[in-house]
Amino acid sequence: MAFYYDEPSRTFSEYLLIPGYSSSKCVPSEVDLKTPLVRFKRGEEPGISINIPMVSAIMQSVSDDRLAVALAEEGGMSFIYGSQPVEEQAEMVKKVKRYRAGFVVSDSNVSPEMTLEDVLRLTEKTGHSTIAVTEDGGPNGKLLGIVTNKDYRLSRMSPDTRVKEFMTKFDDLVYAEEETSLKEANDIIWEHKINCLPLVNKNRELAYLVFRKDYDTHKKNENELIDNAKRYMVGAGINTRDYEMRVPALLEAGADALCIDSSEGFSEWQKITIDYIRKHYGERVKVGAGNVVDEEGFRFLADAGADFVKVGIGGGAICITREQKGIGRGQATALIEVAKARDAYYEETGVYIPICSDGGIVHDYHITLALAMGADFVMLGRYFARFDESPTKRVNINGSYMKEYWGEGSARARNWQRYDMGGEQKLSFEEGVDSLVPYAGSLKDNVNLTLSKVRSTMCNCGALTIPELQKKAKITLVSSTSIVEGGAHDVTLRNHR
Ligand code: RVP
């Protein structure tokens, strides 16, 4: 006979936190959201921790290099999507690792033989008035000069005047070595009263431009997630098919952590993939696995050697797996069971395996609930897709800005590896939709607001750290009638959109 669970499976909106005692020292500014990303032994430090408990979903419409930089700046980690050719994914990882805050790779470049007309066209296209003149007209060619709008007078010069005739030549430029720090670059900018400082390598090839106006914005962000060489940290998705090619390329590109991206992770394919990584790289390469929704699935991946385990099937905003296949579990119930299994595993083995609640976060308080229920961090797709930094188009629908957001199981993503059951190499039916989500502005503003709510609720529960929250949290189920009570009710809203 089939096994039946006694209780229905539930989702975050069916729970609330009950406040606990908070002392006068328990204030949001004192809350520390640092959390382990990968497994560690009792008494040891985890090999990687993240400074905020948020990672971005392994999805085409969410995690590219730009979003990864913005999230690392705030202390979280992105997992660059793997549903793209290996070289392109590795290039995105490299871009994150090469990125230096405040150091801009010049996007407006000309060669000396080009004309004033070319300069004007480029200025219009990029909106930037500082143009690098390089031998090959590329962003990293040998630097020959710089053109700004101070170098030409439109009323006096013919549009076909060659750049080399009016640029400020290299010998007259103030420049610095590629290795110059942002602080040193800023000092040079002030000393010489210039707006832009080119940084060049030993062969005089242009590496970066540093702008006067960027210094304040990029002064050290205290939460930023950086490696020992002060580069931003970034993760990358892999699959259980082409790992022999993808893993070495991603590691070579500098990926800090990998994660097997699959809609259902309780499978031998995941073990085979982890075995490959252990055989070739030992413990030093960190790899998460998933997704699972119960104790058995967790145990399997923990024993297989996963560094963290992702929890969740069918709860993603764009996910229709439950409707299509009839598999899945309410996200809260899945998480609560897996968290218990993780704690029991820790008791037995002395090895702590962080768990990630993946998908289904709709309100900011769902993040706090997920953490209270035992998640070490959460993975979000819809949440990040709404921001400026996500890779998708912003579109205007009847006067409101929206951003595109599509599932990895949609026909648009064509990510058959994620749904692979060892059979045909194509998607025979969709498990995700193609959608629009309301545009919400910058990642920084939104993440700061979200986390201020998380910190505040943690203080209501008397907790200054995530482990403390997990120990102290008191969680109650809510009836459907009391959910009505939780919103504005029995009033007529004014000026409400
Ligand atoms: P959400 O944050 O609710 O948008 O969910 C994101 C998660 O949904 C992803 O991390 C992934 O686990 C899942 N996903 C991605 N694509 C699809 C699909 O097409 N069904 N599901």
PDB file of C-alpha atoms in Angstrom, residues 214-479:
ATOM      1  CA  ASP A 214      32.095  56.809  -8.961  1.00  0.00           C
ATOM      2  CA  TYR A 215      34.304  56.859  -5.886  1.00  0.00           C
ATOM      3  CA  ASP A 216      31.649  57.673  -3.318  1.00  0.00           C
ATOM      4  CA  THR A 217      29.231  55.099  -4.718  1.00  0.00           C
ATOM      5  CA  HIS A 218      31.837  52.380  -4.576  1.00  0.00           C
ATOM      6  CA  LYS A 219      33.484  53.040  -1.270  1.00  0.00           C
ATOM      7  CA  LYS A 220      33.694  49.770   0.528  1.00  0.00           C
ATOM      8  CA  ASN A 221      30.332  48.183   1.162  1.00  0.00           C
ATOM      9  CA  GLU A 222      30.782  46.518   4.525  1.00  0.00           C
ATOM     10  CA  ASN A 223      28.649  43.517   3.642  1.00  0.00           C
ATOM     11  CA  GLU A 224      30.171  42.737   0.241  1.00  0.00           C
ATOM     12  CA  LEU A 225      30.982  39.095  -0.453  1.00  0.00           C
ATOM     13  CA  ILE A 226      34.605  38.852  -1.545  1.00  0.00           C
ATOM     14  CA  ASP A 227      37.260  36.154  -1.824  1.00  0.00           C
ATOM     15  CA  ASN A 228      40.822  36.275  -0.472  1.00  0.00           C
ATOM     16  CA  ALA A 229      41.947  38.225  -3.528  1.00  0.00           C
ATOM     17  CA  LYS A 230      39.156  40.786  -2.888  1.00  0.00           C
ATOM     18  CA  ARG A 231      37.191  39.645  -5.956  1.00  0.00           C
ATOM     19  CA  TYR A 232      33.434  39.204  -5.802  1.00  0.00           C
ATOM     20  CA  MET A 233      32.283  35.663  -5.118  1.00  0.00           C
ATOM     21  CA  VAL A 234      29.985  33.872  -7.527  1.00  0.00           C
ATOM     22  CA  GLY A 235      28.408  30.452  -7.946  1.00  0.00           C
ATOM     23  CA  ALA A 236      27.363  28.570 -11.068  1.00  0.00           C
ATOM     24  CA  GLY A 237      24.756  25.994 -12.001  1.00  0.00           C
ATOM     25  CA  ILE A 238      25.756  22.628 -13.467  1.00  0.00           C
ATOM     26  CA  ASN A 239      23.711  19.663 -14.678  1.00  0.00           C
ATOM     27  CA  THR A 240      24.018  15.903 -14.458  1.00  0.00           C
ATOM     28  CA  ARG A 241      24.843  15.530 -18.169  1.00  0.00           C
ATOM     29  CA  ASP A 242      27.773  17.631 -19.316  1.00  0.00           C
ATOM     30  CA  TYR A 243      29.612  18.095 -15.984  1.00  0.00           C
ATOM     31  CA  GLU A 244      32.860  16.658 -17.357  1.00  0.00           C
ATOM     32  CA  MET A 245      33.098  19.684 -19.631  1.00  0.00           C
ATOM     33  CA  ARG A 246      31.275  22.282 -17.585  1.00  0.00           C
ATOM     34  CA  VAL A 247      32.857  21.794 -14.155  1.00  0.00           C
ATOM     35  CA  PRO A 248      36.506  22.273 -15.257  1.00  0.00           C
ATOM     36  CA  ALA A 249      35.572  25.323 -17.355  1.00  0.00           C
ATOM     37  CA  LEU A 250      33.660  26.965 -14.507  1.00  0.00           C
ATOM     38  CA  LEU A 251      36.441  26.292 -12.006  1.00  0.00           C
ATOM     39  CA  GLU A 252      39.029  27.616 -14.413  1.00  0.00           C
ATOM     40  CA  ALA A 253      36.876  30.758 -14.766  1.00  0.00           C
ATOM     41  CA  GLY A 254      36.977  31.164 -10.978  1.00  0.00           C
ATOM     42  CA  ALA A 255      33.553  29.948  -9.774  1.00  0.00           C
ATOM     43  CA  ASP A 256      33.521  29.800  -5.970  1.00  0.00           C
ATOM     44  CA  ALA A 257      30.713  27.245  -5.634  1.00  0.00           C
ATOM     45  CA  LEU A 258      28.721  25.003  -7.943  1.00  0.00           C
ATOM     46  CA  CYS A 259      25.178  23.750  -7.662  1.00  0.00           C
ATOM     47  CA  ILE A 260      23.515  20.900  -9.497  1.00  0.00           C
ATOM     48  CA  ASP A 261      20.402  22.432 -10.976  1.00  0.00           C
ATOM     49  CA  SER A 262      17.594  19.947 -11.206  1.00  0.00           C
ATOM     50  CA  SER A 263      13.862  20.028 -10.612  1.00  0.00           C
ATOM     51  CA  GLU A 264      14.091  16.759  -8.670  1.00  0.00           C
ATOM     52  CA  GLY A 265      17.319  15.736  -6.982  1.00  0.00           C
ATOM     53  CA  PHE A 266      16.631  12.422  -5.273  1.00  0.00           C
ATOM     54  CA  SER A 267      18.326  10.540  -8.070  1.00  0.00           C
ATOM     55  CA  GLU A 268      21.424   8.545  -8.843  1.00  0.00           C
ATOM     56  CA  TRP A 269      22.418  11.151 -11.459  1.00  0.00           C
ATOM     57  CA  GLN A 270      23.204  13.621  -8.693  1.00  0.00           C
ATOM     58  CA  LYS A 271      25.380  11.112  -6.853  1.00  0.00           C
ATOM     59  CA  ILE A 272      27.284  10.286 -10.037  1.00  0.00           C
ATOM     60  CA  THR A 273      27.889  14.007 -10.608  1.00  0.00           C
ATOM     61  CA  ILE A 274      29.122  14.592  -7.043  1.00  0.00           C
ATOM     62  CA  ASP A 275      31.325  11.452  -7.278  1.00  0.00           C
ATOM     63  CA  TYR A 276      32.955  12.886 -10.402  1.00  0.00           C
ATOM     64  CA  ILE A 277      33.724  16.144  -8.574  1.00  0.00           C
ATOM     65  CA  ARG A 278      35.121  14.379  -5.508  1.00  0.00           C
ATOM     66  CA  LYS A 279      37.242  12.060  -7.633  1.00  0.00           C
ATOM     67  CA  HIS A 280      38.817  14.912  -9.584  1.00  0.00           C
ATOM     68  CA  TYR A 281      38.885  17.750  -7.071  1.00  0.00           C
ATOM     69  CA  GLY A 282      38.386  16.235  -3.607  1.00  0.00           C
ATOM     70  CA  GLU A 283      36.666  18.347  -0.998  1.00  0.00           C
ATOM     71  CA  ARG A 284      38.007  21.686  -2.166  1.00  0.00           C
ATOM     72  CA  VAL A 285      35.331  22.171  -4.817  1.00  0.00           C
ATOM     73  CA  LYS A 286      32.012  23.030  -3.213  1.00  0.00           C
ATOM     74  CA  VAL A 287      28.854  21.691  -4.809  1.00  0.00           C
ATOM     75  CA  GLY A 288      25.226  21.977  -3.743  1.00  0.00           C
ATOM     76  CA  ALA A 289      22.574  19.506  -4.861  1.00  0.00           C
ATOM     77  CA  GLY A 290      18.797  19.193  -4.997  1.00  0.00           C
ATOM     78  CA  ASN A 291      15.957  19.707  -5.059  1.00  0.00           C
ATOM     79  CA  VAL A 292      14.383  17.452  -2.441  1.00  0.00           C
ATOM     80  CA  VAL A 293      11.314  17.774  -0.230  1.00  0.00           C
ATOM     81  CA  ASP A 294      11.688  15.119   2.455  1.00  0.00           C
ATOM     82  CA  GLU A 295      14.042  13.463   4.909  1.00  0.00           C
ATOM     83  CA  GLU A 296      14.908  10.564   2.606  1.00  0.00           C
ATOM     84  CA  GLY A 297      15.915  12.880  -0.232  1.00  0.00           C
ATOM     85  CA  PHE A 298      18.045  14.961   2.125  1.00  0.00           C
ATOM     86  CA  ARG A 299      19.818  11.898   3.579  1.00  0.00           C
ATOM     87  CA  PHE A 300      20.583  10.624   0.120  1.00  0.00           C
ATOM     88  CA  LEU A 301      22.236  13.868  -0.974  1.00  0.00           C
ATOM     89  CA  ALA A 302      23.991  14.354   2.373  1.00  0.00           C
ATOM     90  CA  ASP A 303      25.512  10.855   2.126  1.00  0.00           C
ATOM     91  CA  ALA A 304      26.387  11.490  -1.507  1.00  0.00           C
ATOM     92  CA  GLY A 305      28.568  14.379  -0.306  1.00  0.00           C
ATOM     93  CA  ALA A 306      26.535  17.468  -1.238  1.00  0.00           C
ATOM     94  CA  ASP A 307      27.905  20.643   0.350  1.00  0.00           C
ATOM     95  CA  PHE A 308      24.422  22.092   0.702  1.00  0.00           C
ATOM     96  CA  VAL A 309      20.983  20.806  -0.146  1.00  0.00           C
ATOM     97  CA  LYS A 310      18.212  22.734  -1.898  1.00  0.00           C
ATOM     98  CA  VAL A 311      14.635  22.180  -0.825  1.00  0.00           C
ATOM     99  CA  GLY A 312      11.518  22.734  -2.922  1.00  0.00           C
ATOM    100  CA  ILE A 313       9.536  21.185  -5.728  1.00  0.00           C
ATOM    101  CA  GLY A 314       6.800  23.039  -7.536  1.00  0.00           C
ATOM    102  CA  GLY A 315       6.667  26.166  -5.367  1.00  0.00           C
ATOM    103  CA  GLY A 316       8.394  28.569  -7.785  1.00  0.00           C
ATOM    104  CA  ALA A 317       6.278  31.455  -9.061  1.00  0.00           C
ATOM    105  CA  ILE A 318       6.677  30.302 -12.670  1.00  0.00           C
ATOM    106  CA  CYS A 319       6.599  26.593 -11.898  1.00  0.00           C
ATOM    107  CA  ILE A 320       3.750  24.321 -13.038  1.00  0.00           C
ATOM    108  CA  THR A 321       5.423  21.005 -12.128  1.00  0.00           C
ATOM    109  CA  ARG A 322       2.695  20.172  -9.614  1.00  0.00           C
ATOM    110  CA  GLU A 323      -0.021  20.701 -12.208  1.00  0.00           C
ATOM    111  CA  GLN A 324       1.819  18.901 -14.955  1.00  0.00           C
ATOM    112  CA  LYS A 325       3.234  15.938 -13.078  1.00  0.00           C
ATOM    113  CA  GLY A 326       1.460  15.820  -9.751  1.00  0.00           C
ATOM    114  CA  ILE A 327       4.683  15.856  -7.739  1.00  0.00           C
ATOM    115  CA  GLY A 328       5.776  18.375  -5.115  1.00  0.00           C
ATOM    116  CA  ARG A 329       5.111  19.471  -1.607  1.00  0.00           C
ATOM    117  CA  GLY A 330       4.037  22.663   0.165  1.00  0.00           C
ATOM    118  CA  GLN A 331       7.269  24.592   0.667  1.00  0.00           C
ATOM    119  CA  ALA A 332       6.939  25.124   4.428  1.00  0.00           C
ATOM    120  CA  THR A 333       6.229  21.464   5.169  1.00  0.00           C
ATOM    121  CA  ALA A 334       9.095  20.325   2.947  1.00  0.00           C
ATOM    122  CA  LEU A 335      11.474  22.731   4.642  1.00  0.00           C
ATOM    123  CA  ILE A 336      10.418  21.827   8.190  1.00  0.00           C
ATOM    124  CA  GLU A 337      10.965  18.107   7.510  1.00  0.00           C
ATOM    125  CA  VAL A 338      14.312  18.599   5.798  1.00  0.00           C
ATOM    126  CA  ALA A 339      15.504  20.938   8.582  1.00  0.00           C
ATOM    127  CA  LYS A 340      14.717  18.225  11.133  1.00  0.00           C
ATOM    128  CA  ALA A 341      16.631  15.720   9.034  1.00  0.00           C
ATOM    129  CA  ARG A 342      19.584  18.117   8.793  1.00  0.00           C
ATOM    130  CA  ASP A 343      19.660  18.575  12.576  1.00  0.00           C
ATOM    131  CA  ALA A 344      19.467  14.824  13.158  1.00  0.00           C
ATOM    132  CA  TYR A 345      22.289  14.290  10.650  1.00  0.00           C
ATOM    133  CA  TYR A 346      24.397  16.856  12.520  1.00  0.00           C
ATOM    134  CA  GLU A 347      23.725  15.114  15.823  1.00  0.00           C
ATOM    135  CA  GLU A 348      24.720  11.738  14.401  1.00  0.00           C
ATOM    136  CA  THR A 349      27.714  12.675  12.285  1.00  0.00           C
ATOM    137  CA  GLY A 350      28.931  16.051  13.561  1.00  0.00           C
ATOM    138  CA  VAL A 351      28.592  17.361   9.989  1.00  0.00           C
ATOM    139  CA  TYR A 352      26.348  20.352   9.412  1.00  0.00           C
ATOM    140  CA  ILE A 353      24.863  20.587   5.936  1.00  0.00           C
ATOM    141  CA  PRO A 354      23.247  23.944   5.189  1.00  0.00           C
ATOM    142  CA  ILE A 355      19.854  23.837   3.536  1.00  0.00           C
ATOM    143  CA  CYS A 356      18.477  26.335   1.054  1.00  0.00           C
ATOM    144  CA  SER A 357      14.753  26.998   0.733  1.00  0.00           C
ATOM    145  CA  ASP A 358      14.310  27.382  -3.021  1.00  0.00           C
ATOM    146  CA  GLY A 359      11.264  29.101  -4.531  1.00  0.00           C
ATOM    147  CA  GLY A 360       7.904  30.330  -3.376  1.00  0.00           C
ATOM    148  CA  ILE A 361       9.031  33.435  -1.474  1.00  0.00           C
ATOM    149  CA  VAL A 362       6.283  35.968  -2.140  1.00  0.00           C
ATOM    150  CA  HIS A 363       6.396  38.351   0.836  1.00  0.00           C
ATOM    151  CA  ASP A 364       9.528  39.538   2.609  1.00  0.00           C
ATOM    152  CA  TYR A 365       8.372  37.895   5.833  1.00  0.00           C
ATOM    153  CA  HIS A 366       8.463  34.511   4.075  1.00  0.00           C
ATOM    154  CA  ILE A 367      12.260  34.824   4.190  1.00  0.00           C
ATOM    155  CA  THR A 368      12.204  35.255   7.981  1.00  0.00           C
ATOM    156  CA  LEU A 369       9.802  32.335   8.297  1.00  0.00           C
ATOM    157  CA  ALA A 370      12.003  30.140   6.095  1.00  0.00           C
ATOM    158  CA  LEU A 371      15.039  30.971   8.251  1.00  0.00           C
ATOM    159  CA  ALA A 372      13.056  30.353  11.444  1.00  0.00           C
ATOM    160  CA  MET A 373      11.937  26.987  10.072  1.00  0.00           C
ATOM    161  CA  GLY A 374      15.561  25.980   9.640  1.00  0.00           C
ATOM    162  CA  ALA A 375      16.715  27.262   6.243  1.00  0.00           C
ATOM    163  CA  ASP A 376      20.271  28.586   6.278  1.00  0.00           C
ATOM    164  CA  PHE A 377      19.541  30.714   3.225  1.00  0.00           C
ATOM    165  CA  VAL A 378      16.872  31.163   0.568  1.00  0.00           C
ATOM    166  CA  MET A 379      17.046  31.077  -3.226  1.00  0.00           C
ATOM    167  CA  LEU A 380      14.873  33.560  -5.084  1.00  0.00           C
ATOM    168  CA  GLY A 381      13.900  33.930  -8.715  1.00  0.00           C
ATOM    169  CA  ARG A 382      10.828  36.148  -9.080  1.00  0.00           C
ATOM    170  CA  TYR A 383      12.172  38.474  -6.388  1.00  0.00           C
ATOM    171  CA  PHE A 384      15.392  39.281  -8.274  1.00  0.00           C
ATOM    172  CA  ALA A 385      13.827  39.200 -11.744  1.00  0.00           C
ATOM    173  CA  ARG A 386      12.047  42.474 -10.894  1.00  0.00           C
ATOM    174  CA  PHE A 387      15.220  44.534 -10.565  1.00  0.00           C
ATOM    175  CA  ASP A 388      17.255  46.723 -12.930  1.00  0.00           C
ATOM    176  CA  GLU A 389      20.140  44.276 -12.778  1.00  0.00           C
ATOM    177  CA  SER A 390      18.288  41.155 -13.927  1.00  0.00           C
ATOM    178  CA  PRO A 391      19.097  40.166 -17.511  1.00  0.00           C
ATOM    179  CA  THR A 392      15.622  40.558 -18.980  1.00  0.00           C
ATOM    180  CA  LYS A 393      13.816  43.306 -20.845  1.00  0.00           C
ATOM    181  CA  ARG A 394      11.771  45.952 -19.073  1.00  0.00           C
ATOM    182  CA  VAL A 395       8.485  46.488 -20.910  1.00  0.00           C
ATOM    183  CA  ASN A 396       5.738  49.054 -20.563  1.00  0.00           C
ATOM    184  CA  ILE A 397       2.302  47.458 -20.219  1.00  0.00           C
ATOM    185  CA  ASN A 398      -0.549  49.965 -20.110  1.00  0.00           C
ATOM    186  CA  GLY A 399       1.642  52.553 -18.394  1.00  0.00           C
ATOM    187  CA  SER A 400       3.222  50.190 -15.835  1.00  0.00           C
ATOM    188  CA  TYR A 401       6.753  48.893 -16.132  1.00  0.00           C
ATOM    189  CA  MET A 402       7.151  45.122 -15.989  1.00  0.00           C
ATOM    190  CA  LYS A 403      10.151  42.802 -16.353  1.00  0.00           C
ATOM    191  CA  GLU A 404      10.130  39.506 -18.186  1.00  0.00           C
ATOM    192  CA  TYR A 405      10.475  36.361 -16.067  1.00  0.00           C
ATOM    193  CA  TRP A 406      10.407  32.844 -17.473  1.00  0.00           C
ATOM    194  CA  GLY A 407      10.927  29.412 -15.931  1.00  0.00           C
ATOM    195  CA  GLU A 408      13.786  27.089 -16.799  1.00  0.00           C
ATOM    196  CA  GLY A 409      11.120  24.503 -17.598  1.00  0.00           C
ATOM    197  CA  SER A 410       9.389  26.773 -20.109  1.00  0.00           C
ATOM    198  CA  ALA A 411       9.745  26.319 -23.845  1.00  0.00           C
ATOM    199  CA  ARG A 412      11.541  29.679 -23.916  1.00  0.00           C
ATOM    200  CA  ALA A 413      14.418  28.482 -21.696  1.00  0.00           C
ATOM    201  CA  ARG A 414      14.775  25.100 -23.418  1.00  0.00           C
ATOM    202  CA  ASN A 415      16.661  23.762 -20.382  1.00  0.00           C
ATOM    203  CA  TRP A 416      16.017  20.073 -20.910  1.00  0.00           C
ATOM    204  CA  GLN A 417      18.927  19.041 -18.655  1.00  0.00           C
ATOM    205  CA  ARG A 418      17.111  20.390 -15.600  1.00  0.00           C
ATOM    206  CA  TYR A 419      14.232  17.995 -16.215  1.00  0.00           C
ATOM    207  CA  ASP A 420      16.343  15.155 -17.474  1.00  0.00           C
ATOM    208  CA  MET A 421      15.236  11.660 -16.519  1.00  0.00           C
ATOM    209  CA  GLY A 422      18.026  10.022 -18.459  1.00  0.00           C
ATOM    210  CA  GLY A 423      15.937   9.803 -21.594  1.00  0.00           C
ATOM    211  CA  GLU A 424      15.467  12.014 -24.608  1.00  0.00           C
ATOM    212  CA  GLN A 425      17.417  15.227 -24.887  1.00  0.00           C
ATOM    213  CA  LYS A 426      14.412  17.480 -25.289  1.00  0.00           C
ATOM    214  CA  LEU A 427      11.525  18.824 -23.286  1.00  0.00           C
ATOM    215  CA  SER A 428       8.446  16.791 -24.090  1.00  0.00           C
ATOM    216  CA  PHE A 429       6.200  18.999 -21.991  1.00  0.00           C
ATOM    217  CA  GLU A 430       6.606  22.293 -20.181  1.00  0.00           C
ATOM    218  CA  GLU A 431       7.038  22.606 -16.424  1.00  0.00           C
ATOM    219  CA  GLY A 432       7.300  26.381 -16.380  1.00  0.00           C
ATOM    220  CA  VAL A 433       5.667  29.481 -17.809  1.00  0.00           C
ATOM    221  CA  ASP A 434       6.828  32.667 -19.524  1.00  0.00           C
ATOM    222  CA  SER A 435       5.577  35.668 -17.534  1.00  0.00           C
ATOM    223  CA  LEU A 436       5.904  39.312 -16.520  1.00  0.00           C
ATOM    224  CA  VAL A 437       6.583  40.651 -13.017  1.00  0.00           C
ATOM    225  CA  PRO A 438       6.264  44.256 -11.791  1.00  0.00           C
ATOM    226  CA  TYR A 439       9.491  46.234 -12.202  1.00  0.00           C
ATOM    227  CA  ALA A 440      10.764  47.246  -8.770  1.00  0.00           C
ATOM    228  CA  GLY A 441      13.946  49.366  -9.235  1.00  0.00           C
ATOM    229  CA  SER A 442      17.442  48.612  -8.008  1.00  0.00           C
ATOM    230  CA  LEU A 443      18.581  45.434  -6.285  1.00  0.00           C
ATOM    231  CA  LYS A 444      20.367  47.407  -3.594  1.00  0.00           C
ATOM    232  CA  ASP A 445      17.294  49.394  -2.499  1.00  0.00           C
ATOM    233  CA  ASN A 446      15.028  46.355  -2.472  1.00  0.00           C
ATOM    234  CA  VAL A 447      17.423  44.007  -0.699  1.00  0.00           C
ATOM    235  CA  ASN A 448      18.103  46.648   1.965  1.00  0.00           C
ATOM    236  CA  LEU A 449      14.390  47.143   2.554  1.00  0.00           C
ATOM    237  CA  THR A 450      13.676  43.403   2.655  1.00  0.00           C
ATOM    238  CA  LEU A 451      16.500  42.754   5.089  1.00  0.00           C
ATOM    239  CA  SER A 452      15.486  45.625   7.330  1.00  0.00           C
ATOM    240  CA  LYS A 453      12.170  43.786   7.768  1.00  0.00           C
ATOM    241  CA  VAL A 454      13.958  40.487   8.403  1.00  0.00           C
ATOM    242  CA  ARG A 455      16.212  42.111  11.033  1.00  0.00           C
ATOM    243  CA  SER A 456      13.274  43.805  12.670  1.00  0.00           C
ATOM    244  CA  THR A 457      11.223  40.581  12.943  1.00  0.00           C
ATOM    245  CA  MET A 458      14.274  38.727  14.265  1.00  0.00           C
ATOM    246  CA  CYS A 459      14.469  41.285  17.058  1.00  0.00           C
ATOM    247  CA  ASN A 460      10.773  40.708  17.824  1.00  0.00           C
ATOM    248  CA  CYS A 461      11.718  37.059  18.272  1.00  0.00           C
ATOM    249  CA  GLY A 462      14.663  38.019  20.495  1.00  0.00           C
ATOM    250  CA  ALA A 463      17.267  36.765  17.997  1.00  0.00           C
ATOM    251  CA  LEU A 464      20.442  38.491  16.800  1.00  0.00           C
ATOM    252  CA  THR A 465      21.654  35.669  14.557  1.00  0.00           C
ATOM    253  CA  ILE A 466      20.024  33.106  12.267  1.00  0.00           C
ATOM    254  CA  PRO A 467      20.950  30.107  14.501  1.00  0.00           C
ATOM    255  CA  GLU A 468      19.456  31.994  17.455  1.00  0.00           C
ATOM    256  CA  LEU A 469      16.259  32.599  15.475  1.00  0.00           C
ATOM    257  CA  GLN A 470      16.080  28.900  14.616  1.00  0.00           C
ATOM    258  CA  LYS A 471      16.340  27.993  18.280  1.00  0.00           C
ATOM    259  CA  LYS A 472      13.993  30.614  19.685  1.00  0.00           C
ATOM    260  CA  ALA A 473      11.311  30.946  16.999  1.00  0.00           C
ATOM    261  CA  LYS A 474       7.745  30.159  17.987  1.00  0.00           C
ATOM    262  CA  ILE A 475       5.678  29.449  14.897  1.00  0.00           C
ATOM    263  CA  THR A 476       1.921  29.095  14.634  1.00  0.00           C
ATOM    264  CA  LEU A 477      -0.386  27.895  11.910  1.00  0.00           C
ATOM    265  CA  VAL A 478      -3.073  30.380  10.940  1.00  0.00           C
ATOM    266  CA  SER A 479      -6.633  29.591   9.984  1.00  0.00           C
TER     267      SER A 479
END
